[in-house]
Amino acid sequence: MGAKESLPGDGPAPEMHHYYSKFMRECPSGQLSLHEFKRLLGLQGLDPQGDLYIKRVFDIFDLNQDGFIDFLEFIAAINLVIRGKIDQKLKWYFKLYDADGNGCIDKKELLSIFTAIQAINGHTDMSAEEFTNMIFQKIDVNNDGK
């Protein structure tokens, strides 16, 4: 027990080798570019809003901001998705949604995210703007637009 967080692969060496082999098979250079990231996820040819969203996800996983996801960044991303605690995931999503980094998610940022998700998933029951307005009516209790 303790506060130590573990990564996939902190356990037995074969598990780490499995992740490393899979990563290197997909990206032999040892560095995953944005283009390879999109290909790996099957998300090529999105509209500009969808592309922007995928780029933000990529940029957040690219911890050292060198334009590539290396093996350690890949493992950190997998760890967040598979073993991350709810507060870690919420912080990650907040960082993704707060595009201008001002510490608030405004209506424009929320609309951008919903538009991108709609472009990726193809759901069109309600327009992204209608959905954003509905959400903001419920969560913006002080009517400050954030």
PDB file of C-alpha atoms in Angstrom:
ATOM      1  CA  MET A   1       0.000   0.000   0.000  1.00  0.00           C
ATOM      2  CA  GLY A   2       1.022   3.596  -0.353  1.00  0.00           C
ATOM      3  CA  ALA A   3       0.819   6.593  -2.591  1.00  0.00           C
ATOM      4  CA  LYS A   4       3.061   5.138  -5.314  1.00  0.00           C
ATOM      5  CA  GLU A   5       1.326   4.995  -8.671  1.00  0.00           C
ATOM      6  CA  SER A   6       2.186   2.136 -10.971  1.00  0.00           C
ATOM      7  CA  LEU A   7       2.365   2.071 -14.717  1.00  0.00           C
ATOM      8  CA  PRO A   8       1.399  -0.832 -16.899  1.00  0.00           C
ATOM      9  CA  GLY A   9       4.641  -2.707 -16.952  1.00  0.00           C
ATOM     10  CA  ASP A  10       5.746  -1.810 -13.417  1.00  0.00           C
ATOM     11  CA  GLY A  11       4.958  -5.438 -12.707  1.00  0.00           C
ATOM     12  CA  PRO A  12       6.639  -8.356 -14.428  1.00  0.00           C
ATOM     13  CA  ALA A  13       9.131  -7.721 -17.204  1.00  0.00           C
ATOM     14  CA  PRO A  14       7.072  -9.734 -19.739  1.00  0.00           C
ATOM     15  CA  GLU A  15       4.181  -7.246 -19.413  1.00  0.00           C
ATOM     16  CA  MET A  16       6.514  -4.302 -20.118  1.00  0.00           C
ATOM     17  CA  HIS A  17       8.046  -6.208 -23.022  1.00  0.00           C
ATOM     18  CA  HIS A  18       4.548  -6.811 -24.440  1.00  0.00           C
ATOM     19  CA  TYR A  19       3.733  -3.083 -24.408  1.00  0.00           C
ATOM     20  CA  TYR A  20       7.145  -2.172 -25.811  1.00  0.00           C
ATOM     21  CA  SER A  21       6.872  -4.762 -28.609  1.00  0.00           C
ATOM     22  CA  LYS A  22       3.404  -3.534 -29.546  1.00  0.00           C
ATOM     23  CA  PHE A  23       4.537   0.106 -29.546  1.00  0.00           C
ATOM     24  CA  MET A  24       7.610  -0.639 -31.669  1.00  0.00           C
ATOM     25  CA  ARG A  25       5.555  -2.735 -34.104  1.00  0.00           C
ATOM     26  CA  GLU A  26       3.222   0.205 -34.678  1.00  0.00           C
ATOM     27  CA  CYS A  27       5.978   2.795 -34.769  1.00  0.00           C
ATOM     28  CA  PRO A  28       9.430   1.372 -35.500  1.00  0.00           C
ATOM     29  CA  SER A  29      11.118   4.767 -35.117  1.00  0.00           C
ATOM     30  CA  GLY A  30      10.251   4.706 -31.411  1.00  0.00           C
ATOM     31  CA  GLN A  31       8.346   7.959 -31.774  1.00  0.00           C
ATOM     32  CA  LEU A  32       4.693   8.235 -32.692  1.00  0.00           C
ATOM     33  CA  SER A  33       3.882  11.264 -34.868  1.00  0.00           C
ATOM     34  CA  LEU A  34       0.476  12.934 -35.034  1.00  0.00           C
ATOM     35  CA  HIS A  35      -0.097  11.332 -38.442  1.00  0.00           C
ATOM     36  CA  GLU A  36       0.722   7.851 -37.068  1.00  0.00           C
ATOM     37  CA  PHE A  37      -1.458   8.541 -34.007  1.00  0.00           C
ATOM     38  CA  LYS A  38      -4.444   9.311 -36.256  1.00  0.00           C
ATOM     39  CA  ARG A  39      -3.751   6.220 -38.376  1.00  0.00           C
ATOM     40  CA  LEU A  40      -3.440   4.028 -35.277  1.00  0.00           C
ATOM     41  CA  LEU A  41      -6.816   5.250 -34.011  1.00  0.00           C
ATOM     42  CA  GLY A  42      -8.429   5.090 -37.477  1.00  0.00           C
ATOM     43  CA  LEU A  43      -9.165   8.822 -37.407  1.00  0.00           C
ATOM     44  CA  GLN A  44      -7.784  10.129 -40.706  1.00  0.00           C
ATOM     45  CA  GLY A  45      -9.821  12.423 -42.935  1.00  0.00           C
ATOM     46  CA  LEU A  46     -11.807  14.153 -40.200  1.00  0.00           C
ATOM     47  CA  ASP A  47     -13.241  17.609 -40.633  1.00  0.00           C
ATOM     48  CA  PRO A  48     -11.095  20.488 -39.289  1.00  0.00           C
ATOM     49  CA  GLN A  49     -12.852  20.504 -35.901  1.00  0.00           C
ATOM     50  CA  GLY A  50     -12.300  16.759 -35.425  1.00  0.00           C
ATOM     51  CA  ASP A  51      -8.657  17.138 -36.470  1.00  0.00           C
ATOM     52  CA  LEU A  52      -8.195  19.928 -33.939  1.00  0.00           C
ATOM     53  CA  TYR A  53      -9.606  17.746 -31.144  1.00  0.00           C
ATOM     54  CA  ILE A  54      -7.327  14.806 -32.024  1.00  0.00           C
ATOM     55  CA  LYS A  55      -4.344  17.165 -32.142  1.00  0.00           C
ATOM     56  CA  ARG A  56      -5.199  18.441 -28.632  1.00  0.00           C
ATOM     57  CA  VAL A  57      -5.377  14.857 -27.341  1.00  0.00           C
ATOM     58  CA  PHE A  58      -2.020  14.138 -28.984  1.00  0.00           C
ATOM     59  CA  ASP A  59      -0.457  17.321 -27.578  1.00  0.00           C
ATOM     60  CA  ILE A  60      -1.593  16.487 -24.045  1.00  0.00           C
ATOM     61  CA  PHE A  61      -0.086  12.992 -24.312  1.00  0.00           C
ATOM     62  CA  ASP A  62       3.136  14.516 -25.719  1.00  0.00           C
ATOM     63  CA  LEU A  63       4.402  15.452 -22.263  1.00  0.00           C
ATOM     64  CA  ASN A  64       7.700  16.995 -23.384  1.00  0.00           C
ATOM     65  CA  GLN A  65       6.036  18.815 -26.329  1.00  0.00           C
ATOM     66  CA  ASP A  66       8.573  17.578 -28.908  1.00  0.00           C
ATOM     67  CA  GLY A  67       5.910  16.700 -31.484  1.00  0.00           C
ATOM     68  CA  PHE A  68       6.106  12.941 -30.850  1.00  0.00           C
ATOM     69  CA  ILE A  69       4.779  10.441 -28.347  1.00  0.00           C
ATOM     70  CA  ASP A  70       7.643   8.232 -27.212  1.00  0.00           C
ATOM     71  CA  PHE A  71       7.310   4.940 -25.353  1.00  0.00           C
ATOM     72  CA  LEU A  72       7.271   6.499 -21.862  1.00  0.00           C
ATOM     73  CA  GLU A  73       4.582   8.993 -22.880  1.00  0.00           C
ATOM     74  CA  PHE A  74       2.641   6.126 -24.474  1.00  0.00           C
ATOM     75  CA  ILE A  75       2.819   4.128 -21.225  1.00  0.00           C
ATOM     76  CA  ALA A  76       1.741   7.184 -19.212  1.00  0.00           C
ATOM     77  CA  ALA A  77      -1.290   7.592 -21.520  1.00  0.00           C
ATOM     78  CA  ILE A  78      -2.221   3.905 -21.215  1.00  0.00           C
ATOM     79  CA  ASN A  79      -1.822   4.121 -17.451  1.00  0.00           C
ATOM     80  CA  LEU A  80      -4.195   7.082 -17.297  1.00  0.00           C
ATOM     81  CA  VAL A  81      -6.813   5.343 -19.434  1.00  0.00           C
ATOM     82  CA  ILE A  82      -6.558   1.905 -17.799  1.00  0.00           C
ATOM     83  CA  ARG A  83      -5.550   2.549 -14.197  1.00  0.00           C
ATOM     84  CA  GLY A  84      -6.010   6.268 -13.667  1.00  0.00           C
ATOM     85  CA  LYS A  85      -8.094   7.411 -10.743  1.00  0.00           C
ATOM     86  CA  ILE A  86     -11.210   9.439 -11.453  1.00  0.00           C
ATOM     87  CA  ASP A  87      -9.589  12.696 -10.291  1.00  0.00           C
ATOM     88  CA  GLN A  88      -6.633  12.122 -12.651  1.00  0.00           C
ATOM     89  CA  LYS A  89      -8.998  11.499 -15.555  1.00  0.00           C
ATOM     90  CA  LEU A  90     -11.083  14.568 -14.703  1.00  0.00           C
ATOM     91  CA  LYS A  91      -7.943  16.750 -14.601  1.00  0.00           C
ATOM     92  CA  TRP A  92      -6.925  15.347 -17.986  1.00  0.00           C
ATOM     93  CA  TYR A  93     -10.341  16.055 -19.509  1.00  0.00           C
ATOM     94  CA  PHE A  94     -10.369  19.553 -18.024  1.00  0.00           C
ATOM     95  CA  LYS A  95      -6.963  20.235 -19.578  1.00  0.00           C
ATOM     96  CA  LEU A  96      -8.293  18.931 -22.906  1.00  0.00           C
ATOM     97  CA  TYR A  97     -11.425  21.094 -22.791  1.00  0.00           C
ATOM     98  CA  ASP A  98      -9.736  24.263 -21.483  1.00  0.00           C
ATOM     99  CA  ALA A  99      -8.138  25.045 -24.845  1.00  0.00           C
ATOM    100  CA  ASP A 100      -6.879  28.515 -23.913  1.00  0.00           C
ATOM    101  CA  GLY A 101      -5.506  27.328 -20.553  1.00  0.00           C
ATOM    102  CA  ASN A 102      -7.207  30.068 -18.523  1.00  0.00           C
ATOM    103  CA  GLY A 103      -8.572  27.662 -15.882  1.00  0.00           C
ATOM    104  CA  CYS A 104     -12.184  27.929 -17.083  1.00  0.00           C
ATOM    105  CA  ILE A 105     -14.174  26.131 -19.741  1.00  0.00           C
ATOM    106  CA  ASP A 106     -16.273  28.684 -21.551  1.00  0.00           C
ATOM    107  CA  LYS A 107     -19.156  28.139 -23.932  1.00  0.00           C
ATOM    108  CA  LYS A 108     -16.945  28.527 -27.024  1.00  0.00           C
ATOM    109  CA  GLU A 109     -14.550  25.802 -25.799  1.00  0.00           C
ATOM    110  CA  LEU A 110     -17.414  23.466 -24.929  1.00  0.00           C
ATOM    111  CA  LEU A 111     -19.002  24.036 -28.345  1.00  0.00           C
ATOM    112  CA  SER A 112     -15.670  23.262 -29.998  1.00  0.00           C
ATOM    113  CA  ILE A 113     -15.390  19.952 -28.122  1.00  0.00           C
ATOM    114  CA  PHE A 114     -18.985  18.898 -28.837  1.00  0.00           C
ATOM    115  CA  THR A 115     -18.583  19.778 -32.513  1.00  0.00           C
ATOM    116  CA  ALA A 116     -15.395  17.690 -32.705  1.00  0.00           C
ATOM    117  CA  ILE A 117     -16.922  14.720 -30.884  1.00  0.00           C
ATOM    118  CA  GLN A 118     -19.955  14.889 -33.153  1.00  0.00           C
ATOM    119  CA  ALA A 119     -17.659  14.925 -36.206  1.00  0.00           C
ATOM    120  CA  ILE A 120     -15.757  11.896 -34.926  1.00  0.00           C
ATOM    121  CA  ASN A 121     -18.784   9.870 -33.814  1.00  0.00           C
ATOM    122  CA  GLY A 122     -21.248  11.031 -36.467  1.00  0.00           C
ATOM    123  CA  HIS A 123     -24.095  11.614 -33.985  1.00  0.00           C
ATOM    124  CA  THR A 124     -26.454  14.325 -35.211  1.00  0.00           C
ATOM    125  CA  ASP A 125     -29.602  13.943 -33.066  1.00  0.00           C
ATOM    126  CA  MET A 126     -28.995  17.448 -31.774  1.00  0.00           C
ATOM    127  CA  SER A 127     -26.648  20.071 -33.157  1.00  0.00           C
ATOM    128  CA  ALA A 128     -23.492  20.763 -31.199  1.00  0.00           C
ATOM    129  CA  GLU A 129     -24.734  24.301 -30.569  1.00  0.00           C
ATOM    130  CA  GLU A 130     -28.113  23.091 -29.232  1.00  0.00           C
ATOM    131  CA  PHE A 131     -26.353  20.589 -26.981  1.00  0.00           C
ATOM    132  CA  THR A 132     -23.889  23.227 -25.735  1.00  0.00           C
ATOM    133  CA  ASN A 133     -26.735  25.646 -24.952  1.00  0.00           C
ATOM    134  CA  MET A 134     -28.628  22.938 -23.070  1.00  0.00           C
ATOM    135  CA  ILE A 135     -25.550  21.995 -21.015  1.00  0.00           C
ATOM    136  CA  PHE A 136     -24.680  25.614 -20.241  1.00  0.00           C
ATOM    137  CA  GLN A 137     -28.220  26.342 -19.031  1.00  0.00           C
ATOM    138  CA  LYS A 138     -27.756  23.560 -16.484  1.00  0.00           C
ATOM    139  CA  ILE A 139     -24.176  24.163 -15.326  1.00  0.00           C
ATOM    140  CA  ASP A 140     -23.558  27.923 -15.584  1.00  0.00           C
ATOM    141  CA  VAL A 141     -25.407  28.719 -12.363  1.00  0.00           C
ATOM    142  CA  ASN A 142     -23.938  32.223 -11.989  1.00  0.00           C
ATOM    143  CA  ASN A 143     -24.414  33.102 -15.677  1.00  0.00           C
ATOM    144  CA  ASP A 144     -20.812  34.200 -16.189  1.00  0.00           C
ATOM    145  CA  GLY A 145     -20.351  32.155 -19.381  1.00  0.00           C
ATOM    146  CA  LYS A 146     -17.802  29.845 -17.722  1.00  0.00           C
TER     147      LYS A 146
END
